[in-house]
PDB file of C-alpha atoms in Angstrom:
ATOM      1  CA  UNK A 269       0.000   0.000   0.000  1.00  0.00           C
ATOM      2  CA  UNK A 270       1.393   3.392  -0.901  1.00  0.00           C
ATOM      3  CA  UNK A 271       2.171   6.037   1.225  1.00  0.00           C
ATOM      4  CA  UNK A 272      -0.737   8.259   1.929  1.00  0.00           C
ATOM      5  CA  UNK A 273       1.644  11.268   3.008  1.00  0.00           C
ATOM      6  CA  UNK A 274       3.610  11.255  -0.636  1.00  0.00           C
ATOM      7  CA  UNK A 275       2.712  13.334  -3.042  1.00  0.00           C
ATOM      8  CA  UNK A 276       1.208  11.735  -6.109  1.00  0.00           C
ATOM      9  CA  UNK A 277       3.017  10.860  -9.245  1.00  0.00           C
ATOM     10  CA  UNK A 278       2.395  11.958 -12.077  1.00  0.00           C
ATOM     11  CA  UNK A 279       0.579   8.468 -13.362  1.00  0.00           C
ATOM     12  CA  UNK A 280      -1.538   8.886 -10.518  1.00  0.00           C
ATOM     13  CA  UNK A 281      -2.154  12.680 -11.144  1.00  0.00           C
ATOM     14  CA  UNK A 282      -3.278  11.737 -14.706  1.00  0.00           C
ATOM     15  CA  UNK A 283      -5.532   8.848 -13.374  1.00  0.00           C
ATOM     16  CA  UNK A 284      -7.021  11.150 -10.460  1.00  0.00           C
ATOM     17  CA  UNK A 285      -7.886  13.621 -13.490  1.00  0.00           C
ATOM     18  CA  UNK A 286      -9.053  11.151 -15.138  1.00  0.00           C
ATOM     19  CA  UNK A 287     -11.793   9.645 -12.648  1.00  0.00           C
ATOM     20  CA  UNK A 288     -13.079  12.972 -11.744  1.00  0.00           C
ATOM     21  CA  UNK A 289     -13.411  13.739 -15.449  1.00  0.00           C
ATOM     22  CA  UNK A 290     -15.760  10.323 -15.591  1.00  0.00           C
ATOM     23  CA  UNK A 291     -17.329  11.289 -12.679  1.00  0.00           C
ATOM     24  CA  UNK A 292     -18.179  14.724 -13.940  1.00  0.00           C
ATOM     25  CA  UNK A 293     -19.746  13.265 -16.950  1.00  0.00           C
ATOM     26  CA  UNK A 294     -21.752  11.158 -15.129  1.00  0.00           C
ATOM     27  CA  UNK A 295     -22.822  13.594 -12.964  1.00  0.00           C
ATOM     28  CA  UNK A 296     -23.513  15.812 -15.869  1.00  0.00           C
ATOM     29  CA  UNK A 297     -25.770  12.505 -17.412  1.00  0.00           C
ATOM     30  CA  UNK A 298     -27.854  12.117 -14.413  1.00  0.00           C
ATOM     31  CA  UNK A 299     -28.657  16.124 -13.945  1.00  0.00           C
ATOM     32  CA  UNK A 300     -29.926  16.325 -18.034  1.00  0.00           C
ATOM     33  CA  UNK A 301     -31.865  12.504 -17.382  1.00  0.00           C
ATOM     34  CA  UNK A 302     -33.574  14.404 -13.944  1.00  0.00           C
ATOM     35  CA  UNK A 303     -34.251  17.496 -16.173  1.00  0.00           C
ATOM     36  CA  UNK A 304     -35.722  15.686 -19.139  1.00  0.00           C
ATOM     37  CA  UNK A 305     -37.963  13.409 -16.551  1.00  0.00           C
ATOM     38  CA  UNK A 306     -39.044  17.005 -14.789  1.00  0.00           C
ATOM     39  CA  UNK A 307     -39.472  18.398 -18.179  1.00  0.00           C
ATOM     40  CA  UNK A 308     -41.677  15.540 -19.411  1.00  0.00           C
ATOM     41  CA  UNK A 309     -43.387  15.857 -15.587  1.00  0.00           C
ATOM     42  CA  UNK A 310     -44.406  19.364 -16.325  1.00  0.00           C
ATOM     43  CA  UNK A 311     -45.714  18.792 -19.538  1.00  0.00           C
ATOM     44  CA  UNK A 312     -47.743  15.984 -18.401  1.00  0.00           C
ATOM     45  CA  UNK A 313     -49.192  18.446 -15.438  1.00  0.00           C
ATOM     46  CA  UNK A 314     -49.643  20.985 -18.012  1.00  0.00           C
ATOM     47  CA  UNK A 315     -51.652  18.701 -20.474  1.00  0.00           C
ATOM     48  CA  UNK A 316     -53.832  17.608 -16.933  1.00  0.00           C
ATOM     49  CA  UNK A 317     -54.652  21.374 -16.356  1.00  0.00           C
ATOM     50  CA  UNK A 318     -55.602  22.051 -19.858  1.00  0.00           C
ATOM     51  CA  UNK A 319     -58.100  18.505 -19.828  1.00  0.00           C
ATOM     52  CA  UNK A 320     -58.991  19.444 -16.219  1.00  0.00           C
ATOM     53  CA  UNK A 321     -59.913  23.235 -17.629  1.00  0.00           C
ATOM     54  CA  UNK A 322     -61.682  21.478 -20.813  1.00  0.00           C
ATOM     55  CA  UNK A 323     -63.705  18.790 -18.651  1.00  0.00           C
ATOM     56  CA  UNK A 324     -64.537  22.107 -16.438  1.00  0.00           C
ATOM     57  CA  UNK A 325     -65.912  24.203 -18.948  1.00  0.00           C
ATOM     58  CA  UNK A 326     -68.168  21.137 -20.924  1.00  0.00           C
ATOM     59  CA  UNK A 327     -69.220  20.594 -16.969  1.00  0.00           C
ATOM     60  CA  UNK A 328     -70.483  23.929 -16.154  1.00  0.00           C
ATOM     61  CA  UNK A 329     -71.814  23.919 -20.227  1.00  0.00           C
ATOM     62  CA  UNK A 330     -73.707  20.705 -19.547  1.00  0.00           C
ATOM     63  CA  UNK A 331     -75.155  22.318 -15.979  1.00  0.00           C
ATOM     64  CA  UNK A 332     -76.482  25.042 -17.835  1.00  0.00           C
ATOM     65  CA  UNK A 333     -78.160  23.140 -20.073  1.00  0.00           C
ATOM     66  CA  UNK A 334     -79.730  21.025 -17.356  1.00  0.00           C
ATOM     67  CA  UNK A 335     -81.088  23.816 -15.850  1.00  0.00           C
ATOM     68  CA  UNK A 336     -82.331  25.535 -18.361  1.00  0.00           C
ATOM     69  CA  UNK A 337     -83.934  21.925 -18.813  1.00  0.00           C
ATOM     70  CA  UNK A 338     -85.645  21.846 -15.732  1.00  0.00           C
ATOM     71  CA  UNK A 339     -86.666  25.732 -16.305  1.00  0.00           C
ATOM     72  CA  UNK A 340     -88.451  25.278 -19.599  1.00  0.00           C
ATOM     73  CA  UNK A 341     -90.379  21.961 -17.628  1.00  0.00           C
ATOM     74  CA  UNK A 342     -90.435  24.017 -14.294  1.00  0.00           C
ATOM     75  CA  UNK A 343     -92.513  26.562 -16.772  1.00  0.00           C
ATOM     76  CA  UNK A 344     -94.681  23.881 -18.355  1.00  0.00           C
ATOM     77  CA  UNK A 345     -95.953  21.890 -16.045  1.00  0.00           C
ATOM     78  CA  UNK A 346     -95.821  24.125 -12.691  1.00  0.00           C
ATOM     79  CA  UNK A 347     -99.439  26.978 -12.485  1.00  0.00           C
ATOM     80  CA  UNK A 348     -99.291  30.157 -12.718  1.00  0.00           C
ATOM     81  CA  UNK A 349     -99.486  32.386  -9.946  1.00  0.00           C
ATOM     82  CA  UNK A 350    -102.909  32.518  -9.924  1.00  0.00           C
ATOM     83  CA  UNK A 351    -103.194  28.735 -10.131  1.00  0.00           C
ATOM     84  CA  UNK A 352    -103.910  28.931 -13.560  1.00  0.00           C
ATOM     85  CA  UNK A 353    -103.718  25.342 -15.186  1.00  0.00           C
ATOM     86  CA  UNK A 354    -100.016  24.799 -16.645  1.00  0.00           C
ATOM     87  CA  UNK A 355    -100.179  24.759 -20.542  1.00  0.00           C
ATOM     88  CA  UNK A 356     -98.635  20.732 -20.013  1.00  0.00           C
ATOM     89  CA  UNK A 357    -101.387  19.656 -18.763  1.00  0.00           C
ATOM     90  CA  UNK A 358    -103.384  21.451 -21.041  1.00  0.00           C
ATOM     91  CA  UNK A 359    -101.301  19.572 -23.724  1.00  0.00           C
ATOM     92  CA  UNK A 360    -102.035  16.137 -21.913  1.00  0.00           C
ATOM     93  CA  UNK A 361    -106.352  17.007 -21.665  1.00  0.00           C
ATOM     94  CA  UNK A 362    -106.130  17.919 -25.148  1.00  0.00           C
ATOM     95  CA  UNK A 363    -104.283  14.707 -26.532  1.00  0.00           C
ATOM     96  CA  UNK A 364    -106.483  12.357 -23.999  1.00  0.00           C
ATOM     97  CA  UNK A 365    -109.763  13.540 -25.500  1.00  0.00           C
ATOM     98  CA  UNK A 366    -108.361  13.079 -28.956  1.00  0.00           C
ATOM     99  CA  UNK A 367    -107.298   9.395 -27.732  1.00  0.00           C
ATOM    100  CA  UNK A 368    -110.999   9.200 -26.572  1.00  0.00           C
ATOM    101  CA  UNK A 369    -112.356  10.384 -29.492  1.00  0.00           C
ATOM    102  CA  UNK A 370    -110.700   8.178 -31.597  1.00  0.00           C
ATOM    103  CA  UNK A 371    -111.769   5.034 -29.943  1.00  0.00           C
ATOM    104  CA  UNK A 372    -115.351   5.922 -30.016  1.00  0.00           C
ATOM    105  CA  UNK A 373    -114.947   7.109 -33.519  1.00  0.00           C
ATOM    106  CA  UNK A 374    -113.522   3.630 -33.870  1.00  0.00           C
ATOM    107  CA  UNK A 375    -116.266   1.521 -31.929  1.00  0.00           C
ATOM    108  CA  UNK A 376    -119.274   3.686 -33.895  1.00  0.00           C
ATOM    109  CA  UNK A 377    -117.820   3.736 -36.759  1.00  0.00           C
ATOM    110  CA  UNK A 378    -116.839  -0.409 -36.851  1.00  0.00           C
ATOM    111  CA  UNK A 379    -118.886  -2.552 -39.299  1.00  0.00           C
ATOM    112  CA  UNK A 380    -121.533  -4.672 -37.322  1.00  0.00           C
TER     113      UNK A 380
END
């Protein structure tokens, strides 16, 4: 075992350099493979948000249809305020009597 005291030669000098060169590189390696795999990280986090922002917007589209929904069927079929009959049931009456209608039409009007 060499003497840890001596200076080094110069073989060892050149194979010191030579290791910390190697080591640099692969030092160098690992900090561009971390900042590709954060790069490709914060694109994937960016792409989320965007899908995130999408899927919020067509939600909050969708709700407003949906209400408007119930609206136009709140208006239909609720009375007025002066209990007037809603015009869906009046829709209902009317199509009922023509149902009724029809089938006596039908039972009169059957050959005997």
């Amino acid at each position: 075992m060499p003497d840890q005291s001596a200076p080094l030669s110069d073989a060892e000098r050149a194979e010191l350099e030579q290791l910390r060169a190697e080591k640099a590189a692969r030092e160098e390696r690992e900090r561009a493979r971390q900042e590709r795999a954060e790069l490709e990280q914060l694109r994937a986090e960016k792409s989320r948000s965007r899908q995130s922002g999408t899927n919020a917007q067509r939600e909050g589209e969708r709700d407003a249809r949906i209400r408007e929904a119930r609206e136009r069927g709140r208006k239909i079929m609720e009375p007025g305020d002066d209990l007037s009959m809603p015009l869906g049931q009046k829709i209902v009456l009317i199509v009922m009597a023509v149902v009724v209608v029809a089938i006596l039409a039908t039972i009169l009007l059957a050959p005997k």
